PDB file of C-alpha atoms and ligand atoms in Angstrom:
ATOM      1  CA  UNK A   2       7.495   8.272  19.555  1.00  0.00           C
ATOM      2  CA  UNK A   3      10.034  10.897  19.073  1.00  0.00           C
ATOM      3  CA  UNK A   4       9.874  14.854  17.907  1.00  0.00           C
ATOM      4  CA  UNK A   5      11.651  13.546  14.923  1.00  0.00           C
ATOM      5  CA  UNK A   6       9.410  11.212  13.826  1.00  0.00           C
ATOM      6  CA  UNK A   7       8.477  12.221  10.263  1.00  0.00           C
ATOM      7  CA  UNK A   8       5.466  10.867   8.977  1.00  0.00           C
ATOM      8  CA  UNK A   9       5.621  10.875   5.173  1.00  0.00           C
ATOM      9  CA  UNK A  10       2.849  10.767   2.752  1.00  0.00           C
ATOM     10  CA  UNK A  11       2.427   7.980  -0.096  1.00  0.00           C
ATOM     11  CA  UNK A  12       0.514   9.447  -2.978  1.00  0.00           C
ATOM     12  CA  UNK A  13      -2.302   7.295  -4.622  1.00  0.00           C
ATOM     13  CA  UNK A  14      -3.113   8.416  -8.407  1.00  0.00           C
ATOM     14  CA  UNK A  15      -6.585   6.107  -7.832  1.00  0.00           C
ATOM     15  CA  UNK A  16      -8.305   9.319  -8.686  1.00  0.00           C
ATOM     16  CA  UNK A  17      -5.965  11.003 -10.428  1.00  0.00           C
ATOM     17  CA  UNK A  18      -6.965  11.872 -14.571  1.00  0.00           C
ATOM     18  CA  UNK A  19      -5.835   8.633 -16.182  1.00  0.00           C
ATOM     19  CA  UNK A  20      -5.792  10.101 -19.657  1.00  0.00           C
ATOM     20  CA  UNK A  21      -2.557  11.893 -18.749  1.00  0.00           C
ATOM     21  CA  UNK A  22      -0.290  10.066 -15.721  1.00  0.00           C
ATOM     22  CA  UNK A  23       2.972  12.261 -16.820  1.00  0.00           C
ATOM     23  CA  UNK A  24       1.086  15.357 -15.503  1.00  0.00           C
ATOM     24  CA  UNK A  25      -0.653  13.570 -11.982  1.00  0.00           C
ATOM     25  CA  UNK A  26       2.798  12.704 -11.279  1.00  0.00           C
ATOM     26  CA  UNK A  27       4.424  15.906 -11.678  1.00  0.00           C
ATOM     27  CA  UNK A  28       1.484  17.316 -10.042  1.00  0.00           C
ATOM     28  CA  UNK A  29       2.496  15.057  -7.271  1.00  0.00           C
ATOM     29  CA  UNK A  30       6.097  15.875  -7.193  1.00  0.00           C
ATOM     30  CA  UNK A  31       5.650  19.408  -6.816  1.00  0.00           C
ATOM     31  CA  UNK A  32       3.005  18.994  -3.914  1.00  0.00           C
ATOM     32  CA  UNK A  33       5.987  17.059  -1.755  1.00  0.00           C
ATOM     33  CA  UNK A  34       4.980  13.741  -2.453  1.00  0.00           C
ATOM     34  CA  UNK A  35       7.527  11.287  -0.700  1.00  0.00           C
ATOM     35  CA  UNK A  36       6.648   8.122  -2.295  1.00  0.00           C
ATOM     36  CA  UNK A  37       3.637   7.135  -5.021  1.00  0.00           C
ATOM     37  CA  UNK A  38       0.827   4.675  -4.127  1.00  0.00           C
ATOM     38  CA  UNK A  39      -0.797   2.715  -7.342  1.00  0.00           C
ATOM     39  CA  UNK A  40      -3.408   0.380  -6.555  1.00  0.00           C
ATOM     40  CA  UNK A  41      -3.933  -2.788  -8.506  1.00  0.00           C
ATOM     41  CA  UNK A  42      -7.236  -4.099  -8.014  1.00  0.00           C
ATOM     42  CA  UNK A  43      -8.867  -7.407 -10.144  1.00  0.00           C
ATOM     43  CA  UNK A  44     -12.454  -7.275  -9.915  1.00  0.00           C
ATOM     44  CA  UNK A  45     -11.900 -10.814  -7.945  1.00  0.00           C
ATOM     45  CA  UNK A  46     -10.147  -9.797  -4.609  1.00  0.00           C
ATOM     46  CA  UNK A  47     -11.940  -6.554  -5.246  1.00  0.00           C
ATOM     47  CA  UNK A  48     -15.041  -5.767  -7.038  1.00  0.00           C
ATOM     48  CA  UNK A  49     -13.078  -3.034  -9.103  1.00  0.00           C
ATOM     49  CA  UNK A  50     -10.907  -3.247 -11.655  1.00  0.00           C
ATOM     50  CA  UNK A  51      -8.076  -0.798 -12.221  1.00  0.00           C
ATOM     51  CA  UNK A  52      -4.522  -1.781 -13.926  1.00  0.00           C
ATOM     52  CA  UNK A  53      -1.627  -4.400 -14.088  1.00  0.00           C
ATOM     53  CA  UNK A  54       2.577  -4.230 -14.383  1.00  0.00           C
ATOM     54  CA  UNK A  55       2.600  -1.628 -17.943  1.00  0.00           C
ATOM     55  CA  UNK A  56       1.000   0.631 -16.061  1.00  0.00           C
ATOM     56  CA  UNK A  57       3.252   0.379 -13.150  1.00  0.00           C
ATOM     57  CA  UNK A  58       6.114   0.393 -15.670  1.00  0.00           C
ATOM     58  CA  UNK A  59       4.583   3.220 -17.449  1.00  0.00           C
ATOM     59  CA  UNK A  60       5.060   5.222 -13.925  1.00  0.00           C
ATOM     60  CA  UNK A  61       8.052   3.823 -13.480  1.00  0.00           C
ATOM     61  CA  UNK A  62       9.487   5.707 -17.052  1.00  0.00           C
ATOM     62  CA  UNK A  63       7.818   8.777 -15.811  1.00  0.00           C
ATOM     63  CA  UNK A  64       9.359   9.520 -12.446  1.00  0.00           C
ATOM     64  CA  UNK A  65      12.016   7.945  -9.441  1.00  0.00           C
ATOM     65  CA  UNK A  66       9.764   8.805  -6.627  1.00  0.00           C
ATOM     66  CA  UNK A  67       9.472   5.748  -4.726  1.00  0.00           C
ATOM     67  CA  UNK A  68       6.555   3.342  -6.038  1.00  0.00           C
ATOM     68  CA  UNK A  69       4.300   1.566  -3.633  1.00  0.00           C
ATOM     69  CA  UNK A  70       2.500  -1.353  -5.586  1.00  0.00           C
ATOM     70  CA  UNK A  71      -0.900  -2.400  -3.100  1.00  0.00           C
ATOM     71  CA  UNK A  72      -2.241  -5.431  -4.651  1.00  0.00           C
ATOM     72  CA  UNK A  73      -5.582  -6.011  -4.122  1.00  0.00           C
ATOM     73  CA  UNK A  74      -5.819  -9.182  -6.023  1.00  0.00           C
ATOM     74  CA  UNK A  75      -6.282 -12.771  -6.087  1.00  0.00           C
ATOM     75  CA  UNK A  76      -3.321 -15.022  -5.786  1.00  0.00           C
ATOM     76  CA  UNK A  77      -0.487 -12.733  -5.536  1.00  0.00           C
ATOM     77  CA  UNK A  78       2.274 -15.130  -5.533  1.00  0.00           C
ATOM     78  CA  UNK A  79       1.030 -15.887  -8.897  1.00  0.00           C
ATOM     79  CA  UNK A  80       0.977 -12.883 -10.286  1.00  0.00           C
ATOM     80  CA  UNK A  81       3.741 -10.702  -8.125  1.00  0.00           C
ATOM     81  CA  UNK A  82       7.023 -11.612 -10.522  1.00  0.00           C
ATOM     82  CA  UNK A  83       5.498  -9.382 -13.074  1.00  0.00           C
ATOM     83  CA  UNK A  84       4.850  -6.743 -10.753  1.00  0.00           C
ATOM     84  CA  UNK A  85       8.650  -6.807  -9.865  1.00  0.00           C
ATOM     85  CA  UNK A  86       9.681  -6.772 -12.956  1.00  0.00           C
ATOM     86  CA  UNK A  87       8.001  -2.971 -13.586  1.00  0.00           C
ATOM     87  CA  UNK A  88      10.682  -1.805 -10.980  1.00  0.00           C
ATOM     88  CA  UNK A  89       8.735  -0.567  -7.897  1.00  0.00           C
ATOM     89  CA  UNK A  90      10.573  -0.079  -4.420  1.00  0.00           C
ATOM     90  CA  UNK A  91       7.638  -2.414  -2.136  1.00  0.00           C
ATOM     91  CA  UNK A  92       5.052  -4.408  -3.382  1.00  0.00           C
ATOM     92  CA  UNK A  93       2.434  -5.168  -0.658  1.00  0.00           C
ATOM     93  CA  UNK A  94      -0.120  -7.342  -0.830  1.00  0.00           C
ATOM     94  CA  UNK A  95      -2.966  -8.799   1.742  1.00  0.00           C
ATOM     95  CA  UNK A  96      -2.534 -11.378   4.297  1.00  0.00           C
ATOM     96  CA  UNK A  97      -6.713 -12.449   3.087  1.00  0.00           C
ATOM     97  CA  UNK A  98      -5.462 -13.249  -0.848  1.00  0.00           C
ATOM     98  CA  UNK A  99      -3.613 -16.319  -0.751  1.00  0.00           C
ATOM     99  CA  UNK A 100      -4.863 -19.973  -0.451  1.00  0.00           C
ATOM    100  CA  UNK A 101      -1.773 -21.080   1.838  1.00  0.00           C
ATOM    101  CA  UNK A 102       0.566 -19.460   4.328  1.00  0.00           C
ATOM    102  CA  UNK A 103       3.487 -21.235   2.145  1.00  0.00           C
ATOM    103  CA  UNK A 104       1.839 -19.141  -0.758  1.00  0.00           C
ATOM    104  CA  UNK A 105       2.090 -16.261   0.904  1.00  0.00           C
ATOM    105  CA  UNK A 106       5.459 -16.398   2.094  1.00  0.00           C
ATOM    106  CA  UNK A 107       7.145 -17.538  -1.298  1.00  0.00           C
ATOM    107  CA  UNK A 108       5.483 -14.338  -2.318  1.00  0.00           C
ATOM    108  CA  UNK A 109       7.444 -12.782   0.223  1.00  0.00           C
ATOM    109  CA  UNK A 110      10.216 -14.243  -0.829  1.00  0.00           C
ATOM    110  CA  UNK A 111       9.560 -13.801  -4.347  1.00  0.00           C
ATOM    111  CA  UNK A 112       9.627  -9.872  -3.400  1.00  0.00           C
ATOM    112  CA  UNK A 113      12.953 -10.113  -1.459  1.00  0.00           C
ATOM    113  CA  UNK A 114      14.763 -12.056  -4.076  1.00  0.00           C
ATOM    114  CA  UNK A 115      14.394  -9.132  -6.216  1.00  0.00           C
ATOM    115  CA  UNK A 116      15.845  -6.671  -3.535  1.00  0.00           C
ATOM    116  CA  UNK A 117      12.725  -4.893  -2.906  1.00  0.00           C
ATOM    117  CA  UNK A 118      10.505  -4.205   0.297  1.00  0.00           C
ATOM    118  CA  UNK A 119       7.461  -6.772   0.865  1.00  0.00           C
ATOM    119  CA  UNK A 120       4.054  -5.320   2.874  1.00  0.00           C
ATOM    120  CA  UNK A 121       1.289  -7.188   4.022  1.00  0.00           C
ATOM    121  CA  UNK A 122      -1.909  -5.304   4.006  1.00  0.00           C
ATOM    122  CA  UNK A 123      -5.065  -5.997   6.765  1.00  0.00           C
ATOM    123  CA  UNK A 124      -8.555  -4.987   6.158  1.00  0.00           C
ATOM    124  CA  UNK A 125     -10.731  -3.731   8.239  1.00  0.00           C
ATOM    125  CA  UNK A 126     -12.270  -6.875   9.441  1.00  0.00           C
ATOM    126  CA  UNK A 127      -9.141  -8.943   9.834  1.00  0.00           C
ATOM    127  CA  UNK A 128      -7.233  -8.181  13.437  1.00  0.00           C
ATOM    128  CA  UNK A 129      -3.500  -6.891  13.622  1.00  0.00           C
ATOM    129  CA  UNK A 130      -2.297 -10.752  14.747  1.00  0.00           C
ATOM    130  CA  UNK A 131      -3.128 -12.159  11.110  1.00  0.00           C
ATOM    131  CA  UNK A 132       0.436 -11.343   9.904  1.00  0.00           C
ATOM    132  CA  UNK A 133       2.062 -12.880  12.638  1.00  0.00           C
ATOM    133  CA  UNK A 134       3.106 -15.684  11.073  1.00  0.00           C
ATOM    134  CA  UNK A 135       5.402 -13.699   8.637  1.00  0.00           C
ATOM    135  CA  UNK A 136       6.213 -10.697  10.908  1.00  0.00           C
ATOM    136  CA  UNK A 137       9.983 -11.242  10.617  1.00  0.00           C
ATOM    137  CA  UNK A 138       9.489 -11.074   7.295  1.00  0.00           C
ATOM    138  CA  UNK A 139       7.696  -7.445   6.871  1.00  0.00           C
ATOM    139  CA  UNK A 140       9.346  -4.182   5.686  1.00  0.00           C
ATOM    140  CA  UNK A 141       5.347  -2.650   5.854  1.00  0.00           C
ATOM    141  CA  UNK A 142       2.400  -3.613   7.525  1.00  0.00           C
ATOM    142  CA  UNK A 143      -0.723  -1.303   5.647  1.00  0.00           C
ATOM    143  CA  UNK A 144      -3.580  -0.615   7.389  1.00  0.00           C
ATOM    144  CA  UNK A 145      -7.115  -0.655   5.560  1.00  0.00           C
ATOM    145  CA  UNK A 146      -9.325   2.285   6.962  1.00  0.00           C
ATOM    146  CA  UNK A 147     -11.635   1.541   4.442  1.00  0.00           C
ATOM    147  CA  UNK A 148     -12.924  -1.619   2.705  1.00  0.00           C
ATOM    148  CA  UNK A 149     -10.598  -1.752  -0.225  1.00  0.00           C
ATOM    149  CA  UNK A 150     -11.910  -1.320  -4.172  1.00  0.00           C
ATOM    150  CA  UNK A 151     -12.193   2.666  -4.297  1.00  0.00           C
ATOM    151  CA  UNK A 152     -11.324   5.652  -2.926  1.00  0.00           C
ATOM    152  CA  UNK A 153     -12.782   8.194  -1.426  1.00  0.00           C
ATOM    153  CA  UNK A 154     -14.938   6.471   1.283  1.00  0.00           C
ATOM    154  CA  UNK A 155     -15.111   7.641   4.964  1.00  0.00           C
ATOM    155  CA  UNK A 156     -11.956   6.671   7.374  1.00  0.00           C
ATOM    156  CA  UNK A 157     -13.245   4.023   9.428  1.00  0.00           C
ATOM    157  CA  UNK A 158     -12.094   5.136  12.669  1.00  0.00           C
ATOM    158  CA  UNK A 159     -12.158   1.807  14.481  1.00  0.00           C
ATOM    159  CA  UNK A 160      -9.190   0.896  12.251  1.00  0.00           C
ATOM    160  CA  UNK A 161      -6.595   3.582  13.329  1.00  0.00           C
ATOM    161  CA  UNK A 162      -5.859   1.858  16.874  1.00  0.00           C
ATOM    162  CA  UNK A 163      -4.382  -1.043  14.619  1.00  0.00           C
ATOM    163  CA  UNK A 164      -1.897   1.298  13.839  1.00  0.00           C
ATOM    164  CA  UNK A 165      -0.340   1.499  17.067  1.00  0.00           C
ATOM    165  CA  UNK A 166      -0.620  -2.705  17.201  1.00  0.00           C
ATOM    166  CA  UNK A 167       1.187  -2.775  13.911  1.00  0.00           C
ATOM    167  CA  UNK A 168       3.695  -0.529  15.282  1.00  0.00           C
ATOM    168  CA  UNK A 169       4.644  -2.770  17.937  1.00  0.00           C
ATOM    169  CA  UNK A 170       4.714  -5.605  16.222  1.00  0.00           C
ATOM    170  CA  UNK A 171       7.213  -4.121  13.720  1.00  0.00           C
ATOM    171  CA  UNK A 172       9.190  -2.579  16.210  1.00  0.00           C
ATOM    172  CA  UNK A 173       9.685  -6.184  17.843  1.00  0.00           C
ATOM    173  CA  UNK A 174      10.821  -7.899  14.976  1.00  0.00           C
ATOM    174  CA  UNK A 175      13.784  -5.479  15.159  1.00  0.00           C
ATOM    175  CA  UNK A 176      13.311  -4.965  11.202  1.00  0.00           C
ATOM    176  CA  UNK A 177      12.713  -1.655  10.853  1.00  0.00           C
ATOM    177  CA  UNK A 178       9.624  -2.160   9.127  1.00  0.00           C
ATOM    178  CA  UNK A 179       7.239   0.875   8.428  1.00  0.00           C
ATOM    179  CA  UNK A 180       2.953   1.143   9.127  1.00  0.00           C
ATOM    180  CA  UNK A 181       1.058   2.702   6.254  1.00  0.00           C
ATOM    181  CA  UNK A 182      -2.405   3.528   6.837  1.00  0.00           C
ATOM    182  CA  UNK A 183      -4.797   3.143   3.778  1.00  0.00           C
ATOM    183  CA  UNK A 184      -8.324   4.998   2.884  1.00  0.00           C
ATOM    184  CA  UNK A 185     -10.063   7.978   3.895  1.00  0.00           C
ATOM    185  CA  UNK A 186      -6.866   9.897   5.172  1.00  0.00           C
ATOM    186  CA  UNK A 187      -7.238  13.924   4.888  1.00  0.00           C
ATOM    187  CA  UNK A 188      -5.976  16.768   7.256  1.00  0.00           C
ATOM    188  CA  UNK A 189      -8.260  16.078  10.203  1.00  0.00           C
ATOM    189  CA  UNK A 190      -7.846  11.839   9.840  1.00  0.00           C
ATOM    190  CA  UNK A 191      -3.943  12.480   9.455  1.00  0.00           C
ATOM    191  CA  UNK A 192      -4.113  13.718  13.640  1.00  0.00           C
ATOM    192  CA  UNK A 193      -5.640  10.411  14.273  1.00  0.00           C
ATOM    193  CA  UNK A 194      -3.665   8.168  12.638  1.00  0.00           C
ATOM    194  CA  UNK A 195      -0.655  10.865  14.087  1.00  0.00           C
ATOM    195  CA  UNK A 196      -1.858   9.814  17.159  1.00  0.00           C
ATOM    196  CA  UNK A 197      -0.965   6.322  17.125  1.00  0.00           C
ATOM    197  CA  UNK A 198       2.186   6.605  15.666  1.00  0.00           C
ATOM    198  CA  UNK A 199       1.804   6.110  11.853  1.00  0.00           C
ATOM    199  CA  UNK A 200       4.945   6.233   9.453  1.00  0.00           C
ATOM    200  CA  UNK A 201       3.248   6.460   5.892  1.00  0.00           C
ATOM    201  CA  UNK A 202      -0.369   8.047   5.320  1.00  0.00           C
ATOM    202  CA  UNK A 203      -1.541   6.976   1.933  1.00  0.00           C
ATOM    203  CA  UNK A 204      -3.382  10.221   0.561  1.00  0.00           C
ATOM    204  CA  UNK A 205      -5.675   9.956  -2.509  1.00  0.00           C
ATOM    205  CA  UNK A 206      -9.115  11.847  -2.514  1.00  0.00           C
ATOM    206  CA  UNK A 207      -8.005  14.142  -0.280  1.00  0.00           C
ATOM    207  CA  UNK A 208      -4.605  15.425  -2.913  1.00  0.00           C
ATOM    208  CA  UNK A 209      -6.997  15.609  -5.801  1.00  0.00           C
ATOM    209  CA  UNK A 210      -9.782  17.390  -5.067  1.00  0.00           C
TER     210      UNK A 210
HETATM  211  C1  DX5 B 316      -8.604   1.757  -1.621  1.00  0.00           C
HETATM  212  C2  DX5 B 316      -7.201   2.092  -2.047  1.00  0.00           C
HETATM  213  C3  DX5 B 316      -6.680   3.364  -1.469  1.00  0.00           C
HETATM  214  C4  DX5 B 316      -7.478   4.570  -1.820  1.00  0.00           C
HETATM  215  C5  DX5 B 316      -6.973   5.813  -1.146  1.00  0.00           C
HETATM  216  O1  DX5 B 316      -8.913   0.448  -1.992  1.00  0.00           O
HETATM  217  O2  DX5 B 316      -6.323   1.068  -1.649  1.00  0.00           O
HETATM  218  O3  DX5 B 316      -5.311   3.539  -1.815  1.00  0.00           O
HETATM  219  O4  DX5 B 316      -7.505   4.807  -3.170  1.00  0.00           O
HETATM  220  O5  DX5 B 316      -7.763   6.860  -1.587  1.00  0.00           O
HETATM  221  P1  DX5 B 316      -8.574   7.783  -0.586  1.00  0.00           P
HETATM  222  O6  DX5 B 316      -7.532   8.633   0.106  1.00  0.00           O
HETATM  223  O7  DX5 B 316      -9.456   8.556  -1.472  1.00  0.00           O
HETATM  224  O8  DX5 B 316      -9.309   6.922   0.395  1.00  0.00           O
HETATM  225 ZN1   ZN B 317      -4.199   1.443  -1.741  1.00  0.00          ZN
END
């Protein structure tokens, strides 16, 4: 890694105060926010339930920040066309949701026909190697360090040395892809993940409290 590297920082509104998003994402552009997270969870992928495309088009009205969809649902292909249609820059979604490998790459391709970037996400029990079958196809690979549904758990630390695997593997398919890292990130997690060379710390808890 070089001097320059700048790592920038995704901002989720998970815990932000829902009852008023135009003032969490000011709040967020004034803190230096590079890019927003929102987390779309469907109490089937995930045991929580949080919000579908209006509310990802409601953000979109309310700011040009870069938005980050993470779907943490049940048969994305399905469902990711909507998601598109609210305007975000990458829609990710993980390599454990789909029923098929075909169904996860036309949702791949489903996110590249409309011009945007396409993530695959890994959680924490799934090894690096599961997206291999689509790694020419990756703009992101995200990085669970905590069992996705809610935020502020504990980093699991076992995860962050996936980082550096996902870094390789981006780095040989040439793309220019980008790792995010995903749960539990706050100023002493952000050296670890530093450590092995992450591009995008997603930062929830740790921005609202
Ligand atoms: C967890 C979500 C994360 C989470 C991040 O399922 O995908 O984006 O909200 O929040 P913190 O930083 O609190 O772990
Ligand atoms: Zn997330």
């Amino acid at each position: 890694m070089t001097d320059d590297h700048r790592v920038l920082v995704s901002a989720s509104i998970l815990n932000a105060d829902f009852s008023r998003l135009d003032r969490v994402v000011h709040k967020m552009e004034r803190a230096g926010a590079d890019r927003l997270h929102l987390d779309v969870m469907d109490g089937h992928f995930v045991d929580n339930i949080t919000f579908g495309p209006d509310v990802v088009a409601a953000f979109r009205r309310l700011t040009d920040m870069p938005l980050d969809v993470h779907l943490m649902i049940s048969q994305p292909a399905r469902y990711v066309e909507r998601f598109l249609e609210a305007g975000p820059e990458t829609v990710t979604f993980h390599v454990e949701a789909e029923a098929t490998p075909e169904r996860t790459m036309s949702a791949i391709e489903a996110i590249h026909a409309a011009g945007r970037e396409a993530g695959l996400a890994v959680s924490p029990d799934t090894p690096v190697d599961a997206v291999d079958p689509w790694l020419s196809e990756l703009d992101i690979i995200m990085i669970m360090s905590v069992y996705p549904g809610w935020g502020g758990q504990g980093f699991i630390a076992e995860a962050a040395p996936k980082i550096a695997q996902a870094r390789a593997r981006l780095a040989s398919a040439g793309r220019g892809g980008l790792v995010h890292v995903d749960g539990g990130v706050n100023s002493k997690t952000a050296e670890i993940v530093g450590s092995y060379g992450i591009d995008v710390c997603i930062v929830g808890s740790a921005l609202f409290q």
